Structures are given as structure tokens and as C-alpha cells.
C-alpha positions as a Python dict, from the first residue, in 0.01 Angstrom:
ca = {
    (1, 'M'): (0, 0, 0),
    (2, 'S'): (-149, -143, 322),
    (3, 'E'): (-94, -506, 416),
    (4, 'S'): (-461, -593, 357),
    (5, 'Y'): (-436, -483, -8),
    (6, 'I'): (-131, -705, -52),
    (7, 'Y'): (-326, -1008, 74),
    (8, 'L'): (-624, -919, -145),
    (9, 'T'): (-399, -885, -449),
    (10, 'W'): (-248, -1225, -380),
    (11, 'F'): (-595, -1370, -331),
    (12, 'I'): (-711, -1237, -668),
    (13, 'I'): (-399, -1379, -838),
    (14, 'V'): (-451, -1717, -670),
    (15, 'T'): (-820, -1711, -772),
    (16, 'I'): (-738, -1649, -1139),
    (17, 'M'): (-475, -1924, -1138),
    (18, 'I'): (-702, -2178, -968),
    (19, 'C'): (-990, -2099, -1207),
    (20, 'Y'): (-772, -2157, -1513),
    (21, 'I'): (-595, -2468, -1379),
    (22, 'S'): (-918, -2627, -1251),
    (23, 'I'): (-1099, -2584, -1583),
    (24, 'Q'): (-809, -2754, -1761),
    (25, 'K'): (-782, -3026, -1495),
    (26, 'Y'): (-1150, -3119, -1468),
    (27, 'K'): (-1253, -3029, -1826),
    (28, 'R'): (-1556, -2856, -1673),
    (29, 'I'): (-1653, -2494, -1602),
    (30, 'I'): (-1841, -2608, -1293),
    (31, 'N'): (-1574, -2788, -1093),
    (32, 'P'): (-1503, -2814, -717),
    (33, 'L'): (-1206, -2578, -705),
    (34, 'L'): (-1356, -2302, -920),
    (35, 'V'): (-1692, -2297, -739),
    (36, 'A'): (-1506, -2275, -406),
    (37, 'I'): (-1247, -2007, -483),
    (38, 'V'): (-1473, -1753, -661),
    (39, 'P'): (-1723, -1693, -375),
    (40, 'L'): (-1437, -1709, -123),
    (41, 'C'): (-1254, -1434, -313),
    (42, 'L'): (-1572, -1224, -329),
    (43, 'A'): (-1624, -1275, 44),
    (44, 'C'): (-1275, -1145, 119),
    (45, 'L'): (-1325, -843, -108),
    (46, 'F'): (-1661, -754, 49),
    (47, 'A'): (-1525, -806, 402),
    (48, 'S'): (-1229, -577, 331),
    (49, 'V'): (-1459, -275, 284),
    (50, 'N'): (-1637, -337, 616),
    (51, 'N'): (-1574, -55, 862),
    (52, 'N'): (-1625, -270, 1172),
    (53, 'L'): (-1291, -448, 1133),
    (54, 'E'): (-959, -309, 1250),
    (55, 'M'): (-679, -331, 996),
    (56, 'E'): (-490, -581, 1213),
    (57, 'E'): (-799, -805, 1242),
    (58, 'L'): (-860, -797, 867),
    (59, 'C'): (-497, -875, 780),
    (60, 'A'): (-483, -1168, 1023),
    (61, 'G'): (-807, -1308, 883),
    (62, 'L'): (-704, -1273, 518),
    (63, 'R'): (-363, -1427, 590),
    (64, 'W'): (-510, -1739, 750),
    (65, 'I'): (-785, -1773, 490),
    (66, 'L'): (-520, -1759, 215),
    (67, 'I'): (-307, -2020, 397),
    (68, 'G'): (-610, -2241, 464),
    (69, 'T'): (-727, -2214, 103),
    (70, 'L'): (-392, -2321, -41),
    (71, 'V'): (-359, -2613, 204),
    (72, 'F'): (-719, -2729, 161),
    (73, 'F'): (-722, -2703, -220),
    (74, 'L'): (-380, -2864, -266),
    (75, 'S'): (-486, -3156, -44),
    (76, 'F'): (-809, -3188, -240),
    (77, 'S'): (-621, -3192, -571),
    (78, 'I'): (-392, -3477, -471),
    (79, 'G'): (-672, -3679, -308),
    (80, 'T'): (-796, -3833, -634),
    (81, 'P'): (-450, -3945, -757),
    (82, 'I'): (-391, -4104, -415),
    (83, 'R'): (-719, -4298, -439),
    (84, 'I'): (-642, -4416, -792),
    (85, 'G'): (-295, -4518, -682),
    (86, 'V'): (-434, -4718, -389),
    (87, 'N'): (-713, -4884, -592),
    (88, 'K'): (-492, -4938, -900),
    (89, 'T'): (-792, -4852, -1117),
    (90, 'V'): (-894, -4566, -1341),
    (91, 'P'): (-1262, -4457, -1342),
    (92, 'K'): (-1461, -4551, -1650),
    (93, 'K'): (-1625, -4279, -1852),
    (94, 'N'): (-2005, -4272, -1887),
    (95, 'D'): (-2027, -4644, -1823),
    (96, 'V'): (-2399, -4670, -1739),
    (97, 'Y'): (-2729, -4613, -1920),
    (98, 'Y'): (-3037, -4520, -1720),
    (99, 'N'): (-3377, -4685, -1728),
    (100, 'K'): (-3623, -4410, -1818),
    (101, 'K'): (-3913, -4576, -1635),
    (102, 'I'): (-3724, -4604, -1304),
    (103, 'V'): (-3587, -4251, -1330),
    (104, 'N'): (-3941, -4122, -1386),
    (105, 'S'): (-4067, -4319, -1084),
    (106, 'L'): (-3793, -4174, -863),
    (107, 'I'): (-3877, -3821, -977),
    (108, 'N'): (-4245, -3885, -893),
    (109, 'L'): (-4137, -4004, -547),
    (110, 'L'): (-3931, -3687, -508),
    (111, 'C'): (-4235, -3470, -585),
    (112, 'I'): (-4436, -3652, -317),
    (113, 'L'): (-4158, -3625, -59),
    (114, 'L'): (-4118, -3252, -127),
    (115, 'F'): (-4487, -3197, -56),
    (116, 'V'): (-4473, -3409, 261),
    (117, 'D'): (-4164, -3220, 376),
    (118, 'F'): (-4339, -2888, 311),
    (119, 'L'): (-4644, -2995, 512),
    (120, 'M'): (-4429, -3113, 803),
    (121, 'T'): (-4229, -2790, 800),
    (122, 'F'): (-4539, -2570, 770),
    (123, 'V'): (-4710, -2747, 1061),
    (124, 'K'): (-4401, -2706, 1282),
    (125, 'V'): (-4361, -2337, 1196),
    (126, 'Y'): (-4736, -2270, 1224),
    (127, 'S'): (-4745, -2426, 1572),
    (128, 'I'): (-4485, -2167, 1677),
    (129, 'A'): (-4618, -1868, 1485),
    (130, 'G'): (-4987, -1918, 1565),
    (131, 'S'): (-5103, -1774, 1233),
    (132, 'V'): (-5011, -1766, 865),
    (133, 'K'): (-4952, -1391, 885),
    (134, 'N'): (-4686, -1434, 1154),
    (135, 'I'): (-4504, -1682, 931),
    (136, 'F'): (-4470, -1447, 636),
    (137, 'V'): (-4442, -1107, 808),
    (138, 'S'): (-4167, -1010, 1054),
    (139, 'N'): (-4109, -1362, 1175),
    (140, 'T'): (-3750, -1340, 1304),
    (141, 'W'): (-3869, -1451, 1648),
    (142, 'V'): (-4056, -1740, 1487),
    (143, 'R'): (-3740, -1853, 1307),
    (144, 'N'): (-3533, -1839, 1627),
    (145, 'Q'): (-3791, -2054, 1803),
    (146, 'Y'): (-3798, -2294, 1509),
    (147, 'L'): (-3419, -2334, 1508),
    (148, 'H'): (-3411, -2409, 1882),
    (149, 'R'): (-3711, -2642, 1880),
    (150, 'T'): (-3703, -2982, 2043),
    (151, 'G'): (-3878, -3298, 1925),
    (152, 'S'): (-3883, -3673, 1950),
    (153, 'K'): (-3601, -3883, 1807),
    (154, 'L'): (-3851, -4065, 1585),
    (155, 'Y'): (-3967, -3738, 1430),
    (156, 'A'): (-3603, -3635, 1379),
    (157, 'V'): (-3520, -3966, 1209),
    (158, 'I'): (-3822, -3937, 976),
    (159, 'G'): (-3718, -3584, 887),
    (160, 'L'): (-3361, -3698, 822),
    (161, 'L'): (-3478, -3979, 591),
    (162, 'I'): (-3702, -3742, 393),
    (163, 'S'): (-3422, -3484, 365),
    (164, 'M'): (-3172, -3745, 246),
    (165, 'N'): (-3411, -3878, -19),
    (166, 'I'): (-3490, -3528, -145),
    (167, 'T'): (-3120, -3440, -164),
    (168, 'V'): (-3021, -3764, -336),
    (169, 'I'): (-3307, -3806, -584),
    (170, 'S'): (-3299, -3440, -693),
    (171, 'C'): (-2962, -3518, -858),
    (172, 'L'): (-3155, -3723, -1117),
    (173, 'F'): (-3337, -3420, -1258),
    (174, 'P'): (-3077, -3360, -1534),
    (175, 'K'): (-3095, -3724, -1646),
    (176, 'A'): (-3477, -3715, -1635),
    (177, 'I'): (-3472, -3406, -1858),
    (178, 'Q'): (-3227, -3574, -2098),
    (179, 'L'): (-3448, -3883, -2117),
    (180, 'K'): (-3760, -3665, -2162),
    (181, 'C'): (-3953, -3828, -1881),
    (182, 'K'): (-4326, -3759, -1870),
    (183, 'H'): (-4415, -3400, -1764),
    (184, 'I'): (-4057, -3354, -1648),
    (185, 'R'): (-4046, -2977, -1700),
    (186, 'F'): (-4360, -2931, -1492),
    (187, 'K'): (-4217, -3157, -1219),
    (188, 'F'): (-3888, -2967, -1224),
    (189, 'I'): (-4059, -2628, -1186),
    (190, 'Y'): (-4287, -2772, -917),
    (191, 'A'): (-3988, -2904, -720),
    (192, 'I'): (-3789, -2580, -744),
    (193, 'L'): (-4086, -2366, -641),
    (194, 'L'): (-4172, -2592, -349),
    (195, 'M'): (-3809, -2578, -228),
    (196, 'H'): (-3831, -2199, -264),
    (197, 'V'): (-4154, -2173, -63),
    (198, 'N'): (-4012, -2404, 204),
    (199, 'S'): (-3717, -2168, 246),
    (200, 'V'): (-3950, -1871, 274),
    (201, 'V'): (-4156, -2047, 542),
    (202, 'T'): (-3847, -2126, 750),
    (203, 'M'): (-3682, -1795, 651),
    (204, 'S'): (-3370, -1991, 559),
    (205, 'K'): (-3163, -1888, 258),
    (206, 'D'): (-2938, -2189, 305),
    (207, 'S'): (-3210, -2450, 256),
    (208, 'F'): (-3297, -2337, -97),
    (209, 'I'): (-2944, -2243, -202),
    (210, 'V'): (-2804, -2582, -96),
    (211, 'H'): (-3062, -2775, -300),
    (212, 'L'): (-3020, -2541, -597),
    (213, 'V'): (-2640, -2579, -592),
    (214, 'I'): (-2666, -2958, -576),
    (215, 'I'): (-2908, -2970, -872),
    (216, 'V'): (-2698, -2727, -1079),
    (217, 'Y'): (-2384, -2927, -1005),
    (218, 'S'): (-2556, -3250, -1107),
    (219, 'F'): (-2637, -3088, -1445),
    (220, 'S'): (-2263, -3044, -1491),
    (221, 'Q'): (-2204, -3411, -1402),
    (222, 'F'): (-2446, -3525, -1672),
    (223, 'S'): (-2322, -3281, -1939),
    (224, 'S'): (-2125, -3443, -2218),
    (225, 'N'): (-1857, -3177, -2254),
    (226, 'R'): (-1757, -2821, -2162),
    (227, 'K'): (-1932, -2667, -2463),
    (228, 'F'): (-2266, -2824, -2373),
    (229, 'E'): (-2213, -2728, -2008),
    (230, 'F'): (-2161, -2364, -2113),
    (231, 'E'): (-2485, -2370, -2312),
    (232, 'I'): (-2674, -2493, -2004),
    (233, 'I'): (-2523, -2214, -1793),
    (234, 'K'): (-2601, -1946, -2054),
    (235, 'K'): (-2959, -2067, -2093),
    (236, 'N'): (-3050, -2102, -1724),
    (237, 'A'): (-2831, -1852, -1535),
    (238, 'K'): (-3096, -1579, -1547),
    (239, 'W'): (-3357, -1805, -1385),
    (240, 'V'): (-3119, -1899, -1105),
    (241, 'I'): (-3043, -1530, -1041),
    (242, 'L'): (-3414, -1437, -1043),
    (243, 'L'): (-3504, -1716, -799),
    (244, 'F'): (-3222, -1614, -566),
    (245, 'A'): (-3322, -1246, -584),
    (246, 'A'): (-3687, -1335, -514),
    (247, 'L'): (-3581, -1536, -209),
    (248, 'L'): (-3378, -1244, -74),
    (249, 'I'): (-3673, -1007, -124),
    (250, 'F'): (-3918, -1241, 50),
    (251, 'I'): (-3685, -1285, 347),
    (252, 'G'): (-3618, -910, 351),
    (253, 'I'): (-3993, -847, 377),
    (254, 'Q'): (-4023, -1105, 656),
    (255, 'R'): (-3743, -939, 849),
    (256, 'D'): (-3891, -595, 783),
    (257, 'Y'): (-3572, -465, 622),
    (258, 'L'): (-3753, -178, 446),
    (259, 'A'): (-3845, -30, 783),
    (260, 'Y'): (-3495, 14, 923),
    (261, 'R'): (-3220, -106, 689),
    (262, 'Y'): (-3290, -57, 315),
    (263, 'N'): (-3494, 185, 103),
    (264, 'S'): (-3587, -39, -190),
    (265, 'Y'): (-3614, -400, -300),
    (266, 'L'): (-3300, -359, -511),
    (267, 'E'): (-3109, -250, -202),
    (268, 'I'): (-3245, -554, -17),
    (269, 'V'): (-3108, -785, -287),
    (270, 'I'): (-2766, -617, -313),
    (271, 'G'): (-2724, -553, 59),
    (272, 'T'): (-2839, -898, 170),
    (273, 'F'): (-2624, -1070, -93),
    (274, 'T'): (-2305, -878, -5),
    (275, 'G'): (-2373, -926, 366),
    (276, 'Y'): (-2441, -1297, 321),
    (277, 'I'): (-2110, -1334, 140),
    (278, 'A'): (-1899, -1111, 367),
    (279, 'I'): (-2028, -1182, 718),
    (280, 'P'): (-1863, -1527, 757),
    (281, 'V'): (-1521, -1382, 670),
    (282, 'I'): (-1577, -1087, 904),
    (283, 'S'): (-1674, -1330, 1180),
    (284, 'F'): (-1365, -1539, 1108),
    (285, 'C'): (-1143, -1233, 1145),
    (286, 'L'): (-1303, -1156, 1483),
    (287, 'L'): (-1290, -1522, 1587),
    (288, 'L'): (-909, -1525, 1568),
    (289, 'K'): (-902, -1316, 1888),
    (290, 'T'): (-1060, -1599, 2091),
    (291, 'N'): (-868, -1878, 2258),
    (292, 'Q'): (-1148, -2115, 2359),
    (293, 'F'): (-1140, -2436, 2155),
    (294, 'S'): (-1381, -2729, 2126),
    (295, 'Y'): (-1118, -2992, 2036),
    (296, 'G'): (-1300, -3175, 1756),
    (297, 'V'): (-1662, -3126, 1866),
    (298, 'L'): (-1743, -2915, 1558),
    (299, 'C'): (-1556, -3082, 1272),
    (300, 'F'): (-1631, -3434, 1392),
    (301, 'R'): (-1988, -3356, 1494),
    (302, 'P'): (-2157, -3618, 1266),
    (303, 'I'): (-1955, -3900, 1426),
    (304, 'L'): (-2027, -3774, 1777),
    (305, 'N'): (-2400, -3746, 1699),
    (306, 'I'): (-2411, -4103, 1565),
    (307, 'L'): (-2253, -4221, 1889),
    (308, 'S'): (-2508, -4019, 2088),
    (309, 'Y'): (-2794, -4207, 1919),
    (310, 'L'): (-2621, -4527, 2038),
    (311, 'G'): (-2618, -4394, 2393),
    (312, 'I'): (-2252, -4285, 2389),
    (313, 'G'): (-2197, -3918, 2470),
    (314, 'E'): (-2425, -3622, 2397),
    (315, 'K'): (-2582, -3486, 2081),
    (316, 'H'): (-2421, -3162, 1963),
    (317, 'S'): (-2630, -2886, 1808),
    (318, 'I'): (-2541, -2744, 1470),
    (319, 'I'): (-2619, -2392, 1598),
    (320, 'Q'): (-2304, -2219, 1720),
    (321, 'M'): (-2261, -1919, 1947),
    (322, 'D'): (-2216, -1579, 1784),
    (323, 'V'): (-1872, -1425, 1794),
    (324, 'E'): (-1878, -1076, 1945),
    (325, 'G'): (-1934, -824, 1667),
    (326, 'G'): (-2003, -1097, 1409),
    (327, 'S'): (-2236, -1390, 1354),
    (328, 'N'): (-2251, -1766, 1416),
    (329, 'V'): (-2102, -1865, 1078),
    (330, 'F'): (-1725, -1838, 1030),
    (331, 'S'): (-1641, -2008, 699),
    (332, 'T'): (-1493, -2358, 676),
    (333, 'F'): (-1168, -2236, 829),
    (334, 'G'): (-1353, -2082, 1123),
    (335, 'N'): (-1485, -2425, 1222),
    (336, 'M'): (-1133, -2565, 1200),
    (337, 'Y'): (-1001, -2278, 1412),
    (338, 'R'): (-1273, -2324, 1674),
    (339, 'D'): (-1169, -2685, 1719),
    (340, 'F'): (-787, -2659, 1736),
    (341, 'G'): (-682, -2299, 1674),
    (342, 'T'): (-454, -2199, 1386),
    (343, 'P'): (-283, -2544, 1378),
    (344, 'G'): (-631, -2687, 1313),
    (345, 'I'): (-660, -2481, 993),
    (346, 'I'): (-349, -2661, 867),
    (347, 'F'): (-394, -3024, 971),
    (348, 'L'): (-774, -3031, 941),
    (349, 'G'): (-740, -2862, 601),
    (350, 'V'): (-508, -3142, 493),
    (351, 'F'): (-728, -3413, 648),
    (352, 'F'): (-1062, -3303, 503),
    (353, 'G'): (-908, -3191, 174),
    (354, 'L'): (-767, -3539, 118),
    (355, 'I'): (-1095, -3706, 215),
    (356, 'L'): (-1307, -3492, -18),
    (357, 'G'): (-1052, -3525, -297),
    (358, 'M'): (-1047, -3903, -262),
    (359, 'L'): (-1428, -3916, -270),
    (360, 'Y'): (-1452, -3697, -581),
    (361, 'E'): (-1447, -3902, -901),
    (362, 'R'): (-1457, -3741, -1245),
    (363, 'E'): (-1596, -3871, -1572),
    (364, 'T'): (-1855, -4113, -1442),
    (365, 'Q'): (-2233, -4088, -1446),
    (366, 'R'): (-2312, -4362, -1199),
    (367, 'F'): (-2590, -4247, -967),
    (368, 'H'): (-2400, -4253, -637),
    (369, 'R'): (-2098, -4084, -800),
    (370, 'V'): (-2315, -3802, -938),
    (371, 'V'): (-2468, -3753, -593),
    (372, 'C'): (-2130, -3768, -418),
    (373, 'N'): (-1968, -3524, -662),
    (374, 'S'): (-2264, -3285, -639),
    (375, 'M'): (-2256, -3296, -259),
    (376, 'I'): (-1882, -3228, -259),
    (377, 'G'): (-1937, -2942, -505),
    (378, 'M'): (-2195, -2795, -263),
    (379, 'I'): (-1956, -2835, 32),
    (380, 'M'): (-1680, -2663, -165),
    (381, 'I'): (-1894, -2371, -282),
    (382, 'F'): (-1992, -2303, 81),
    (383, 'T'): (-1626, -2286, 191),
    (384, 'F'): (-1667, -1910, 236),
    (385, 'Y'): (-1973, -1959, 460),
    (386, 'D'): (-1964, -2273, 671),
    (387, 'F'): (-1830, -2629, 670),
    (388, 'K'): (-2135, -2816, 538),
    (389, 'L'): (-1968, -3155, 577),
    (390, 'I'): (-2018, -3132, 954),
    (391, 'Q'): (-2397, -3117, 913),
    (392, 'T'): (-2505, -3475, 969),
    (393, 'V'): (-2755, -3491, 682),
    (394, 'Y'): (-2490, -3440, 412),
    (395, 'P'): (-2239, -3718, 488),
    (396, 'F'): (-2542, -3940, 554),
    (397, 'S'): (-2679, -3849, 210),
    (398, 'I'): (-2354, -3954, 41),
    (399, 'L'): (-2365, -4289, 220),
    (400, 'Y'): (-2737, -4328, 151),
    (401, 'A'): (-2686, -4267, -225),
    (402, 'W'): (-2435, -4554, -234),
    (403, 'I'): (-2674, -4787, -46),
    (404, 'L'): (-2971, -4685, -263),
    (405, 'E'): (-2780, -4752, -584),
    (406, 'K'): (-2678, -5096, -460),
    (407, 'M'): (-3045, -5172, -390),
    (408, 'I'): (-3190, -5057, -724),
    (409, 'R'): (-2902, -5073, -972),
    (410, 'K'): (-3039, -5378, -1156),
    (411, 'K'): (-3352, -5177, -1237),
    (412, 'L'): (-3194, -4832, -1256),
    (413, 'Y'): (-2947, -4924, -1530),
    (414, 'V'): (-3015, -5097, -1861),
    (415, 'N'): (-2787, -5282, -2102),
    (416, 'R'): (-2760, -5099, -2431),
    (417, 'T'): (-2503, -5068, -2701),
    (418, 'L'): (-2309, -4746, -2726),
    (419, 'N'): (-2481, -4661, -3056),
    (420, 'E'): (-2827, -4698, -2901),
    (421, 'E'): (-2734, -4474, -2612),
    (422, 'R'): (-2595, -4212, -2847),
    (423, 'E'): (-2917, -4213, -3046),
    (424, 'N'): (-3120, -4162, -2727),
    (425, 'V'): (-2889, -3885, -2613),
    (426, 'I'): (-2916, -3708, -2947),
    (427, 'R'): (-3296, -3732, -2935),
    (428, 'A'): (-3283, -3581, -2583),
    (429, 'G'): (-3093, -3283, -2718),
    (430, 'V'): (-2756, -3369, -2561),
    (431, 'E'): (-2435, -3359, -2758),
    (432, 'P'): (-2258, -3697, -2728),
    (433, 'Q'): (-1887, -3731, -2661),
}
């Protein structure tokens, strides 16, 4: 048996163990460790059948991904006990009751912001493409120009504020559905479709997937128990799969995949999905041959960019250089390696694992906690792909959710007895604890 198969076997064993332990630990099917390890395991399996990698490259990559995974996940797992030990407090369970009127108003604001964001995006892309046809047909050049665009700081700040509000408020959709807010199902479908169209316009899979993951994770945060969570998954999984498949087909048409890469729409979906999962791991394996390091510029990019807005240092782009034979995404561990080499995978894995673990708080439905947990869940699920925490909008969104809750909590929450809340929850079709 070759060395790569040994690493893959160990990875599968570790995946099964982490899935079981995490479900018992978090009392949830959708939990940060499970959603991280499953796609990472799939990525390693898909990468292992790629013919572009030498056996030595693949083994080195799998070895360091396995080491990084164990270090990162173990640090994450002990982060919460450390926080509780420092604060000397235990989180309360379901200690807030939401004001239906305010939740409905926030959802209405979200619908408006989504439309404004779509218009701003469409105008920017249209100014590059020159026509609607060029946006939706073979627009790879248009996307490259869009990614490398330049604009005023004011425009960037407005875009950041809109993105943060969309990300944060979308976490209230599950609660709005539970409370049966007015026309909530129509608003939910409208929001999902507009996010979908926005991704098609920018030809960005990430944009839609990130928002979808955050919303799905917030459903788990508002679910009363594992049984109810499973019912939500069983009921809505097919719609998530169909939306994702439709996005892959649209982007495949835009990139003209039928002309030179695939023979059918089914092949576009399967091929694009497996490639999307495997390419970051392949790139990580190839990246290990390089010895040029950025010494913190990548993993501490949000801090450096904040300083740049204050006139200290330069702003650093999120777009990275391709690795020869791969792409410009290298998984979470690739970013750590690019900063400090293989030692960076260890000490940055410990550092960020502890931080994310300390921020993650179970069994609470407070607004900023739901947002924070959902954001961390999104960061964890993208471990196989990229380190989303280093994209400025996401740590800003966590901070913004905390500030927003402080500003509106007197209106957002209402004082009710436990019996009244249970009656409302039962009427909303949610099984109480």
C-alpha cells in the first residue's frame, strides 16, 4: 500500500471519529467540527486521484493537512472551556425572546439592501462588460477585470457596510420563519434568489455559497434539538442541492465549459463540484515546494488593512498569486504556510483555533451569538478552500453584530414568561426543549 493511501485511511478514520465526537459534544448535527472535517476529507480524496500531482507531493500535502487539522481542531475544542474558565460563567440556554415586529422590520431592511447591493454590483459589472450579453455569456475576462477593479474609499466603505448588514441580518431568517412574520416565505425565496443572481452576475460561486452556509447554520442555532434539526435538513436539503447545481450550470455556461471541457450539464455539475473541492488541496500540495513567505501579511490581513485606512502601511489585496500548476486558493493551511512555512501551520493553527473556539458559544440564541456562531461555522466549512477569517468583511461582521445588538436589544427582545414563549414556539411549528 502506497504512503498516500495510508494518509487517506487515517484521514477517513479521523473524520469518522470527529463526526461522532462532535455530534455528542455539541448536541447538533450541524456543528463546527463536523462541517469542517467532511468537506476537507472529500477534498483530500478528490485530490488523491488527480494525475497532475507526483506521489511525493501528494504525500507531503496530505501529511501536513492531517497535522494541521488535528492541531487546529484540538485548539478549537479547548477554546470554549478556556473562555468559560476565564469568565467563570456558563452560557445561559435560550435566554431571550424576540420581538416579532422588530424582526420583521429587519428582514424588510435586508430585502431592500439585497436589491441595492444587486444594483450596485450590476452597474459595476455592466460598466466593464459593456452589454448584458457579455455579463451572462463567456465573461471570464469580465470577472477578472471586476476582481482587479479600483474605486474610491467611500464606495468601498459603503459596499462593506451593505455587505455586513446583509450577512448579519440574514441570520434572523430562521427566527422570522418561527415567528411567522408577514410574507416571510416570499421574502426568504426573494432573498435567496437575489443572492443567487448576484453570484451569477459576478460569476462567483463563493458569494452565494457563503451566504447560504451562514443562513443554514443559523437555522441550526435556532433549532430546539437534534431531532428538529434533522427534520429541517431532511426537508430542505434537496432545495440547497438544486440551487447549488443551478449555480454551477450557470457559471459553466458563462465560462463556455460545454465548448471545451464537458459534454453535458450533468458533467458540468459533477466536474465543477469535484474540481472546486479538490483544487485547493492540490494547490496546497504544490505550494509546499515554495520557500517565499509573507510573514503575517495574509493571516493578519484584516488588521493591516485597518491600519492602512488610518494611514499606517499599505492595503493588501485578498487576491493571491497562483501557484504553478494550481490556483490561487490553498485551503486554510495554505495561508498559514504562505506566511511562516510549516511552523506556521502549527502555531497559527493553535492561535486561530483557540480564538475561534473561544468565540464560539453553544446553547444561546442571542442575536450576536447566533451571527458569531454562524460566521465561525462558515469559516470552518471553508477550511478545505480558503481561510475566510482573513477576509476583512467577516471579522467586521462579527464585531458589527455585537454593536448592532447593543444598539437595538431593548426593542429586539421582549420580556415574556417561559410558558408564553413555549406557546408561541409551538404555534410556529417548533418543538420546544
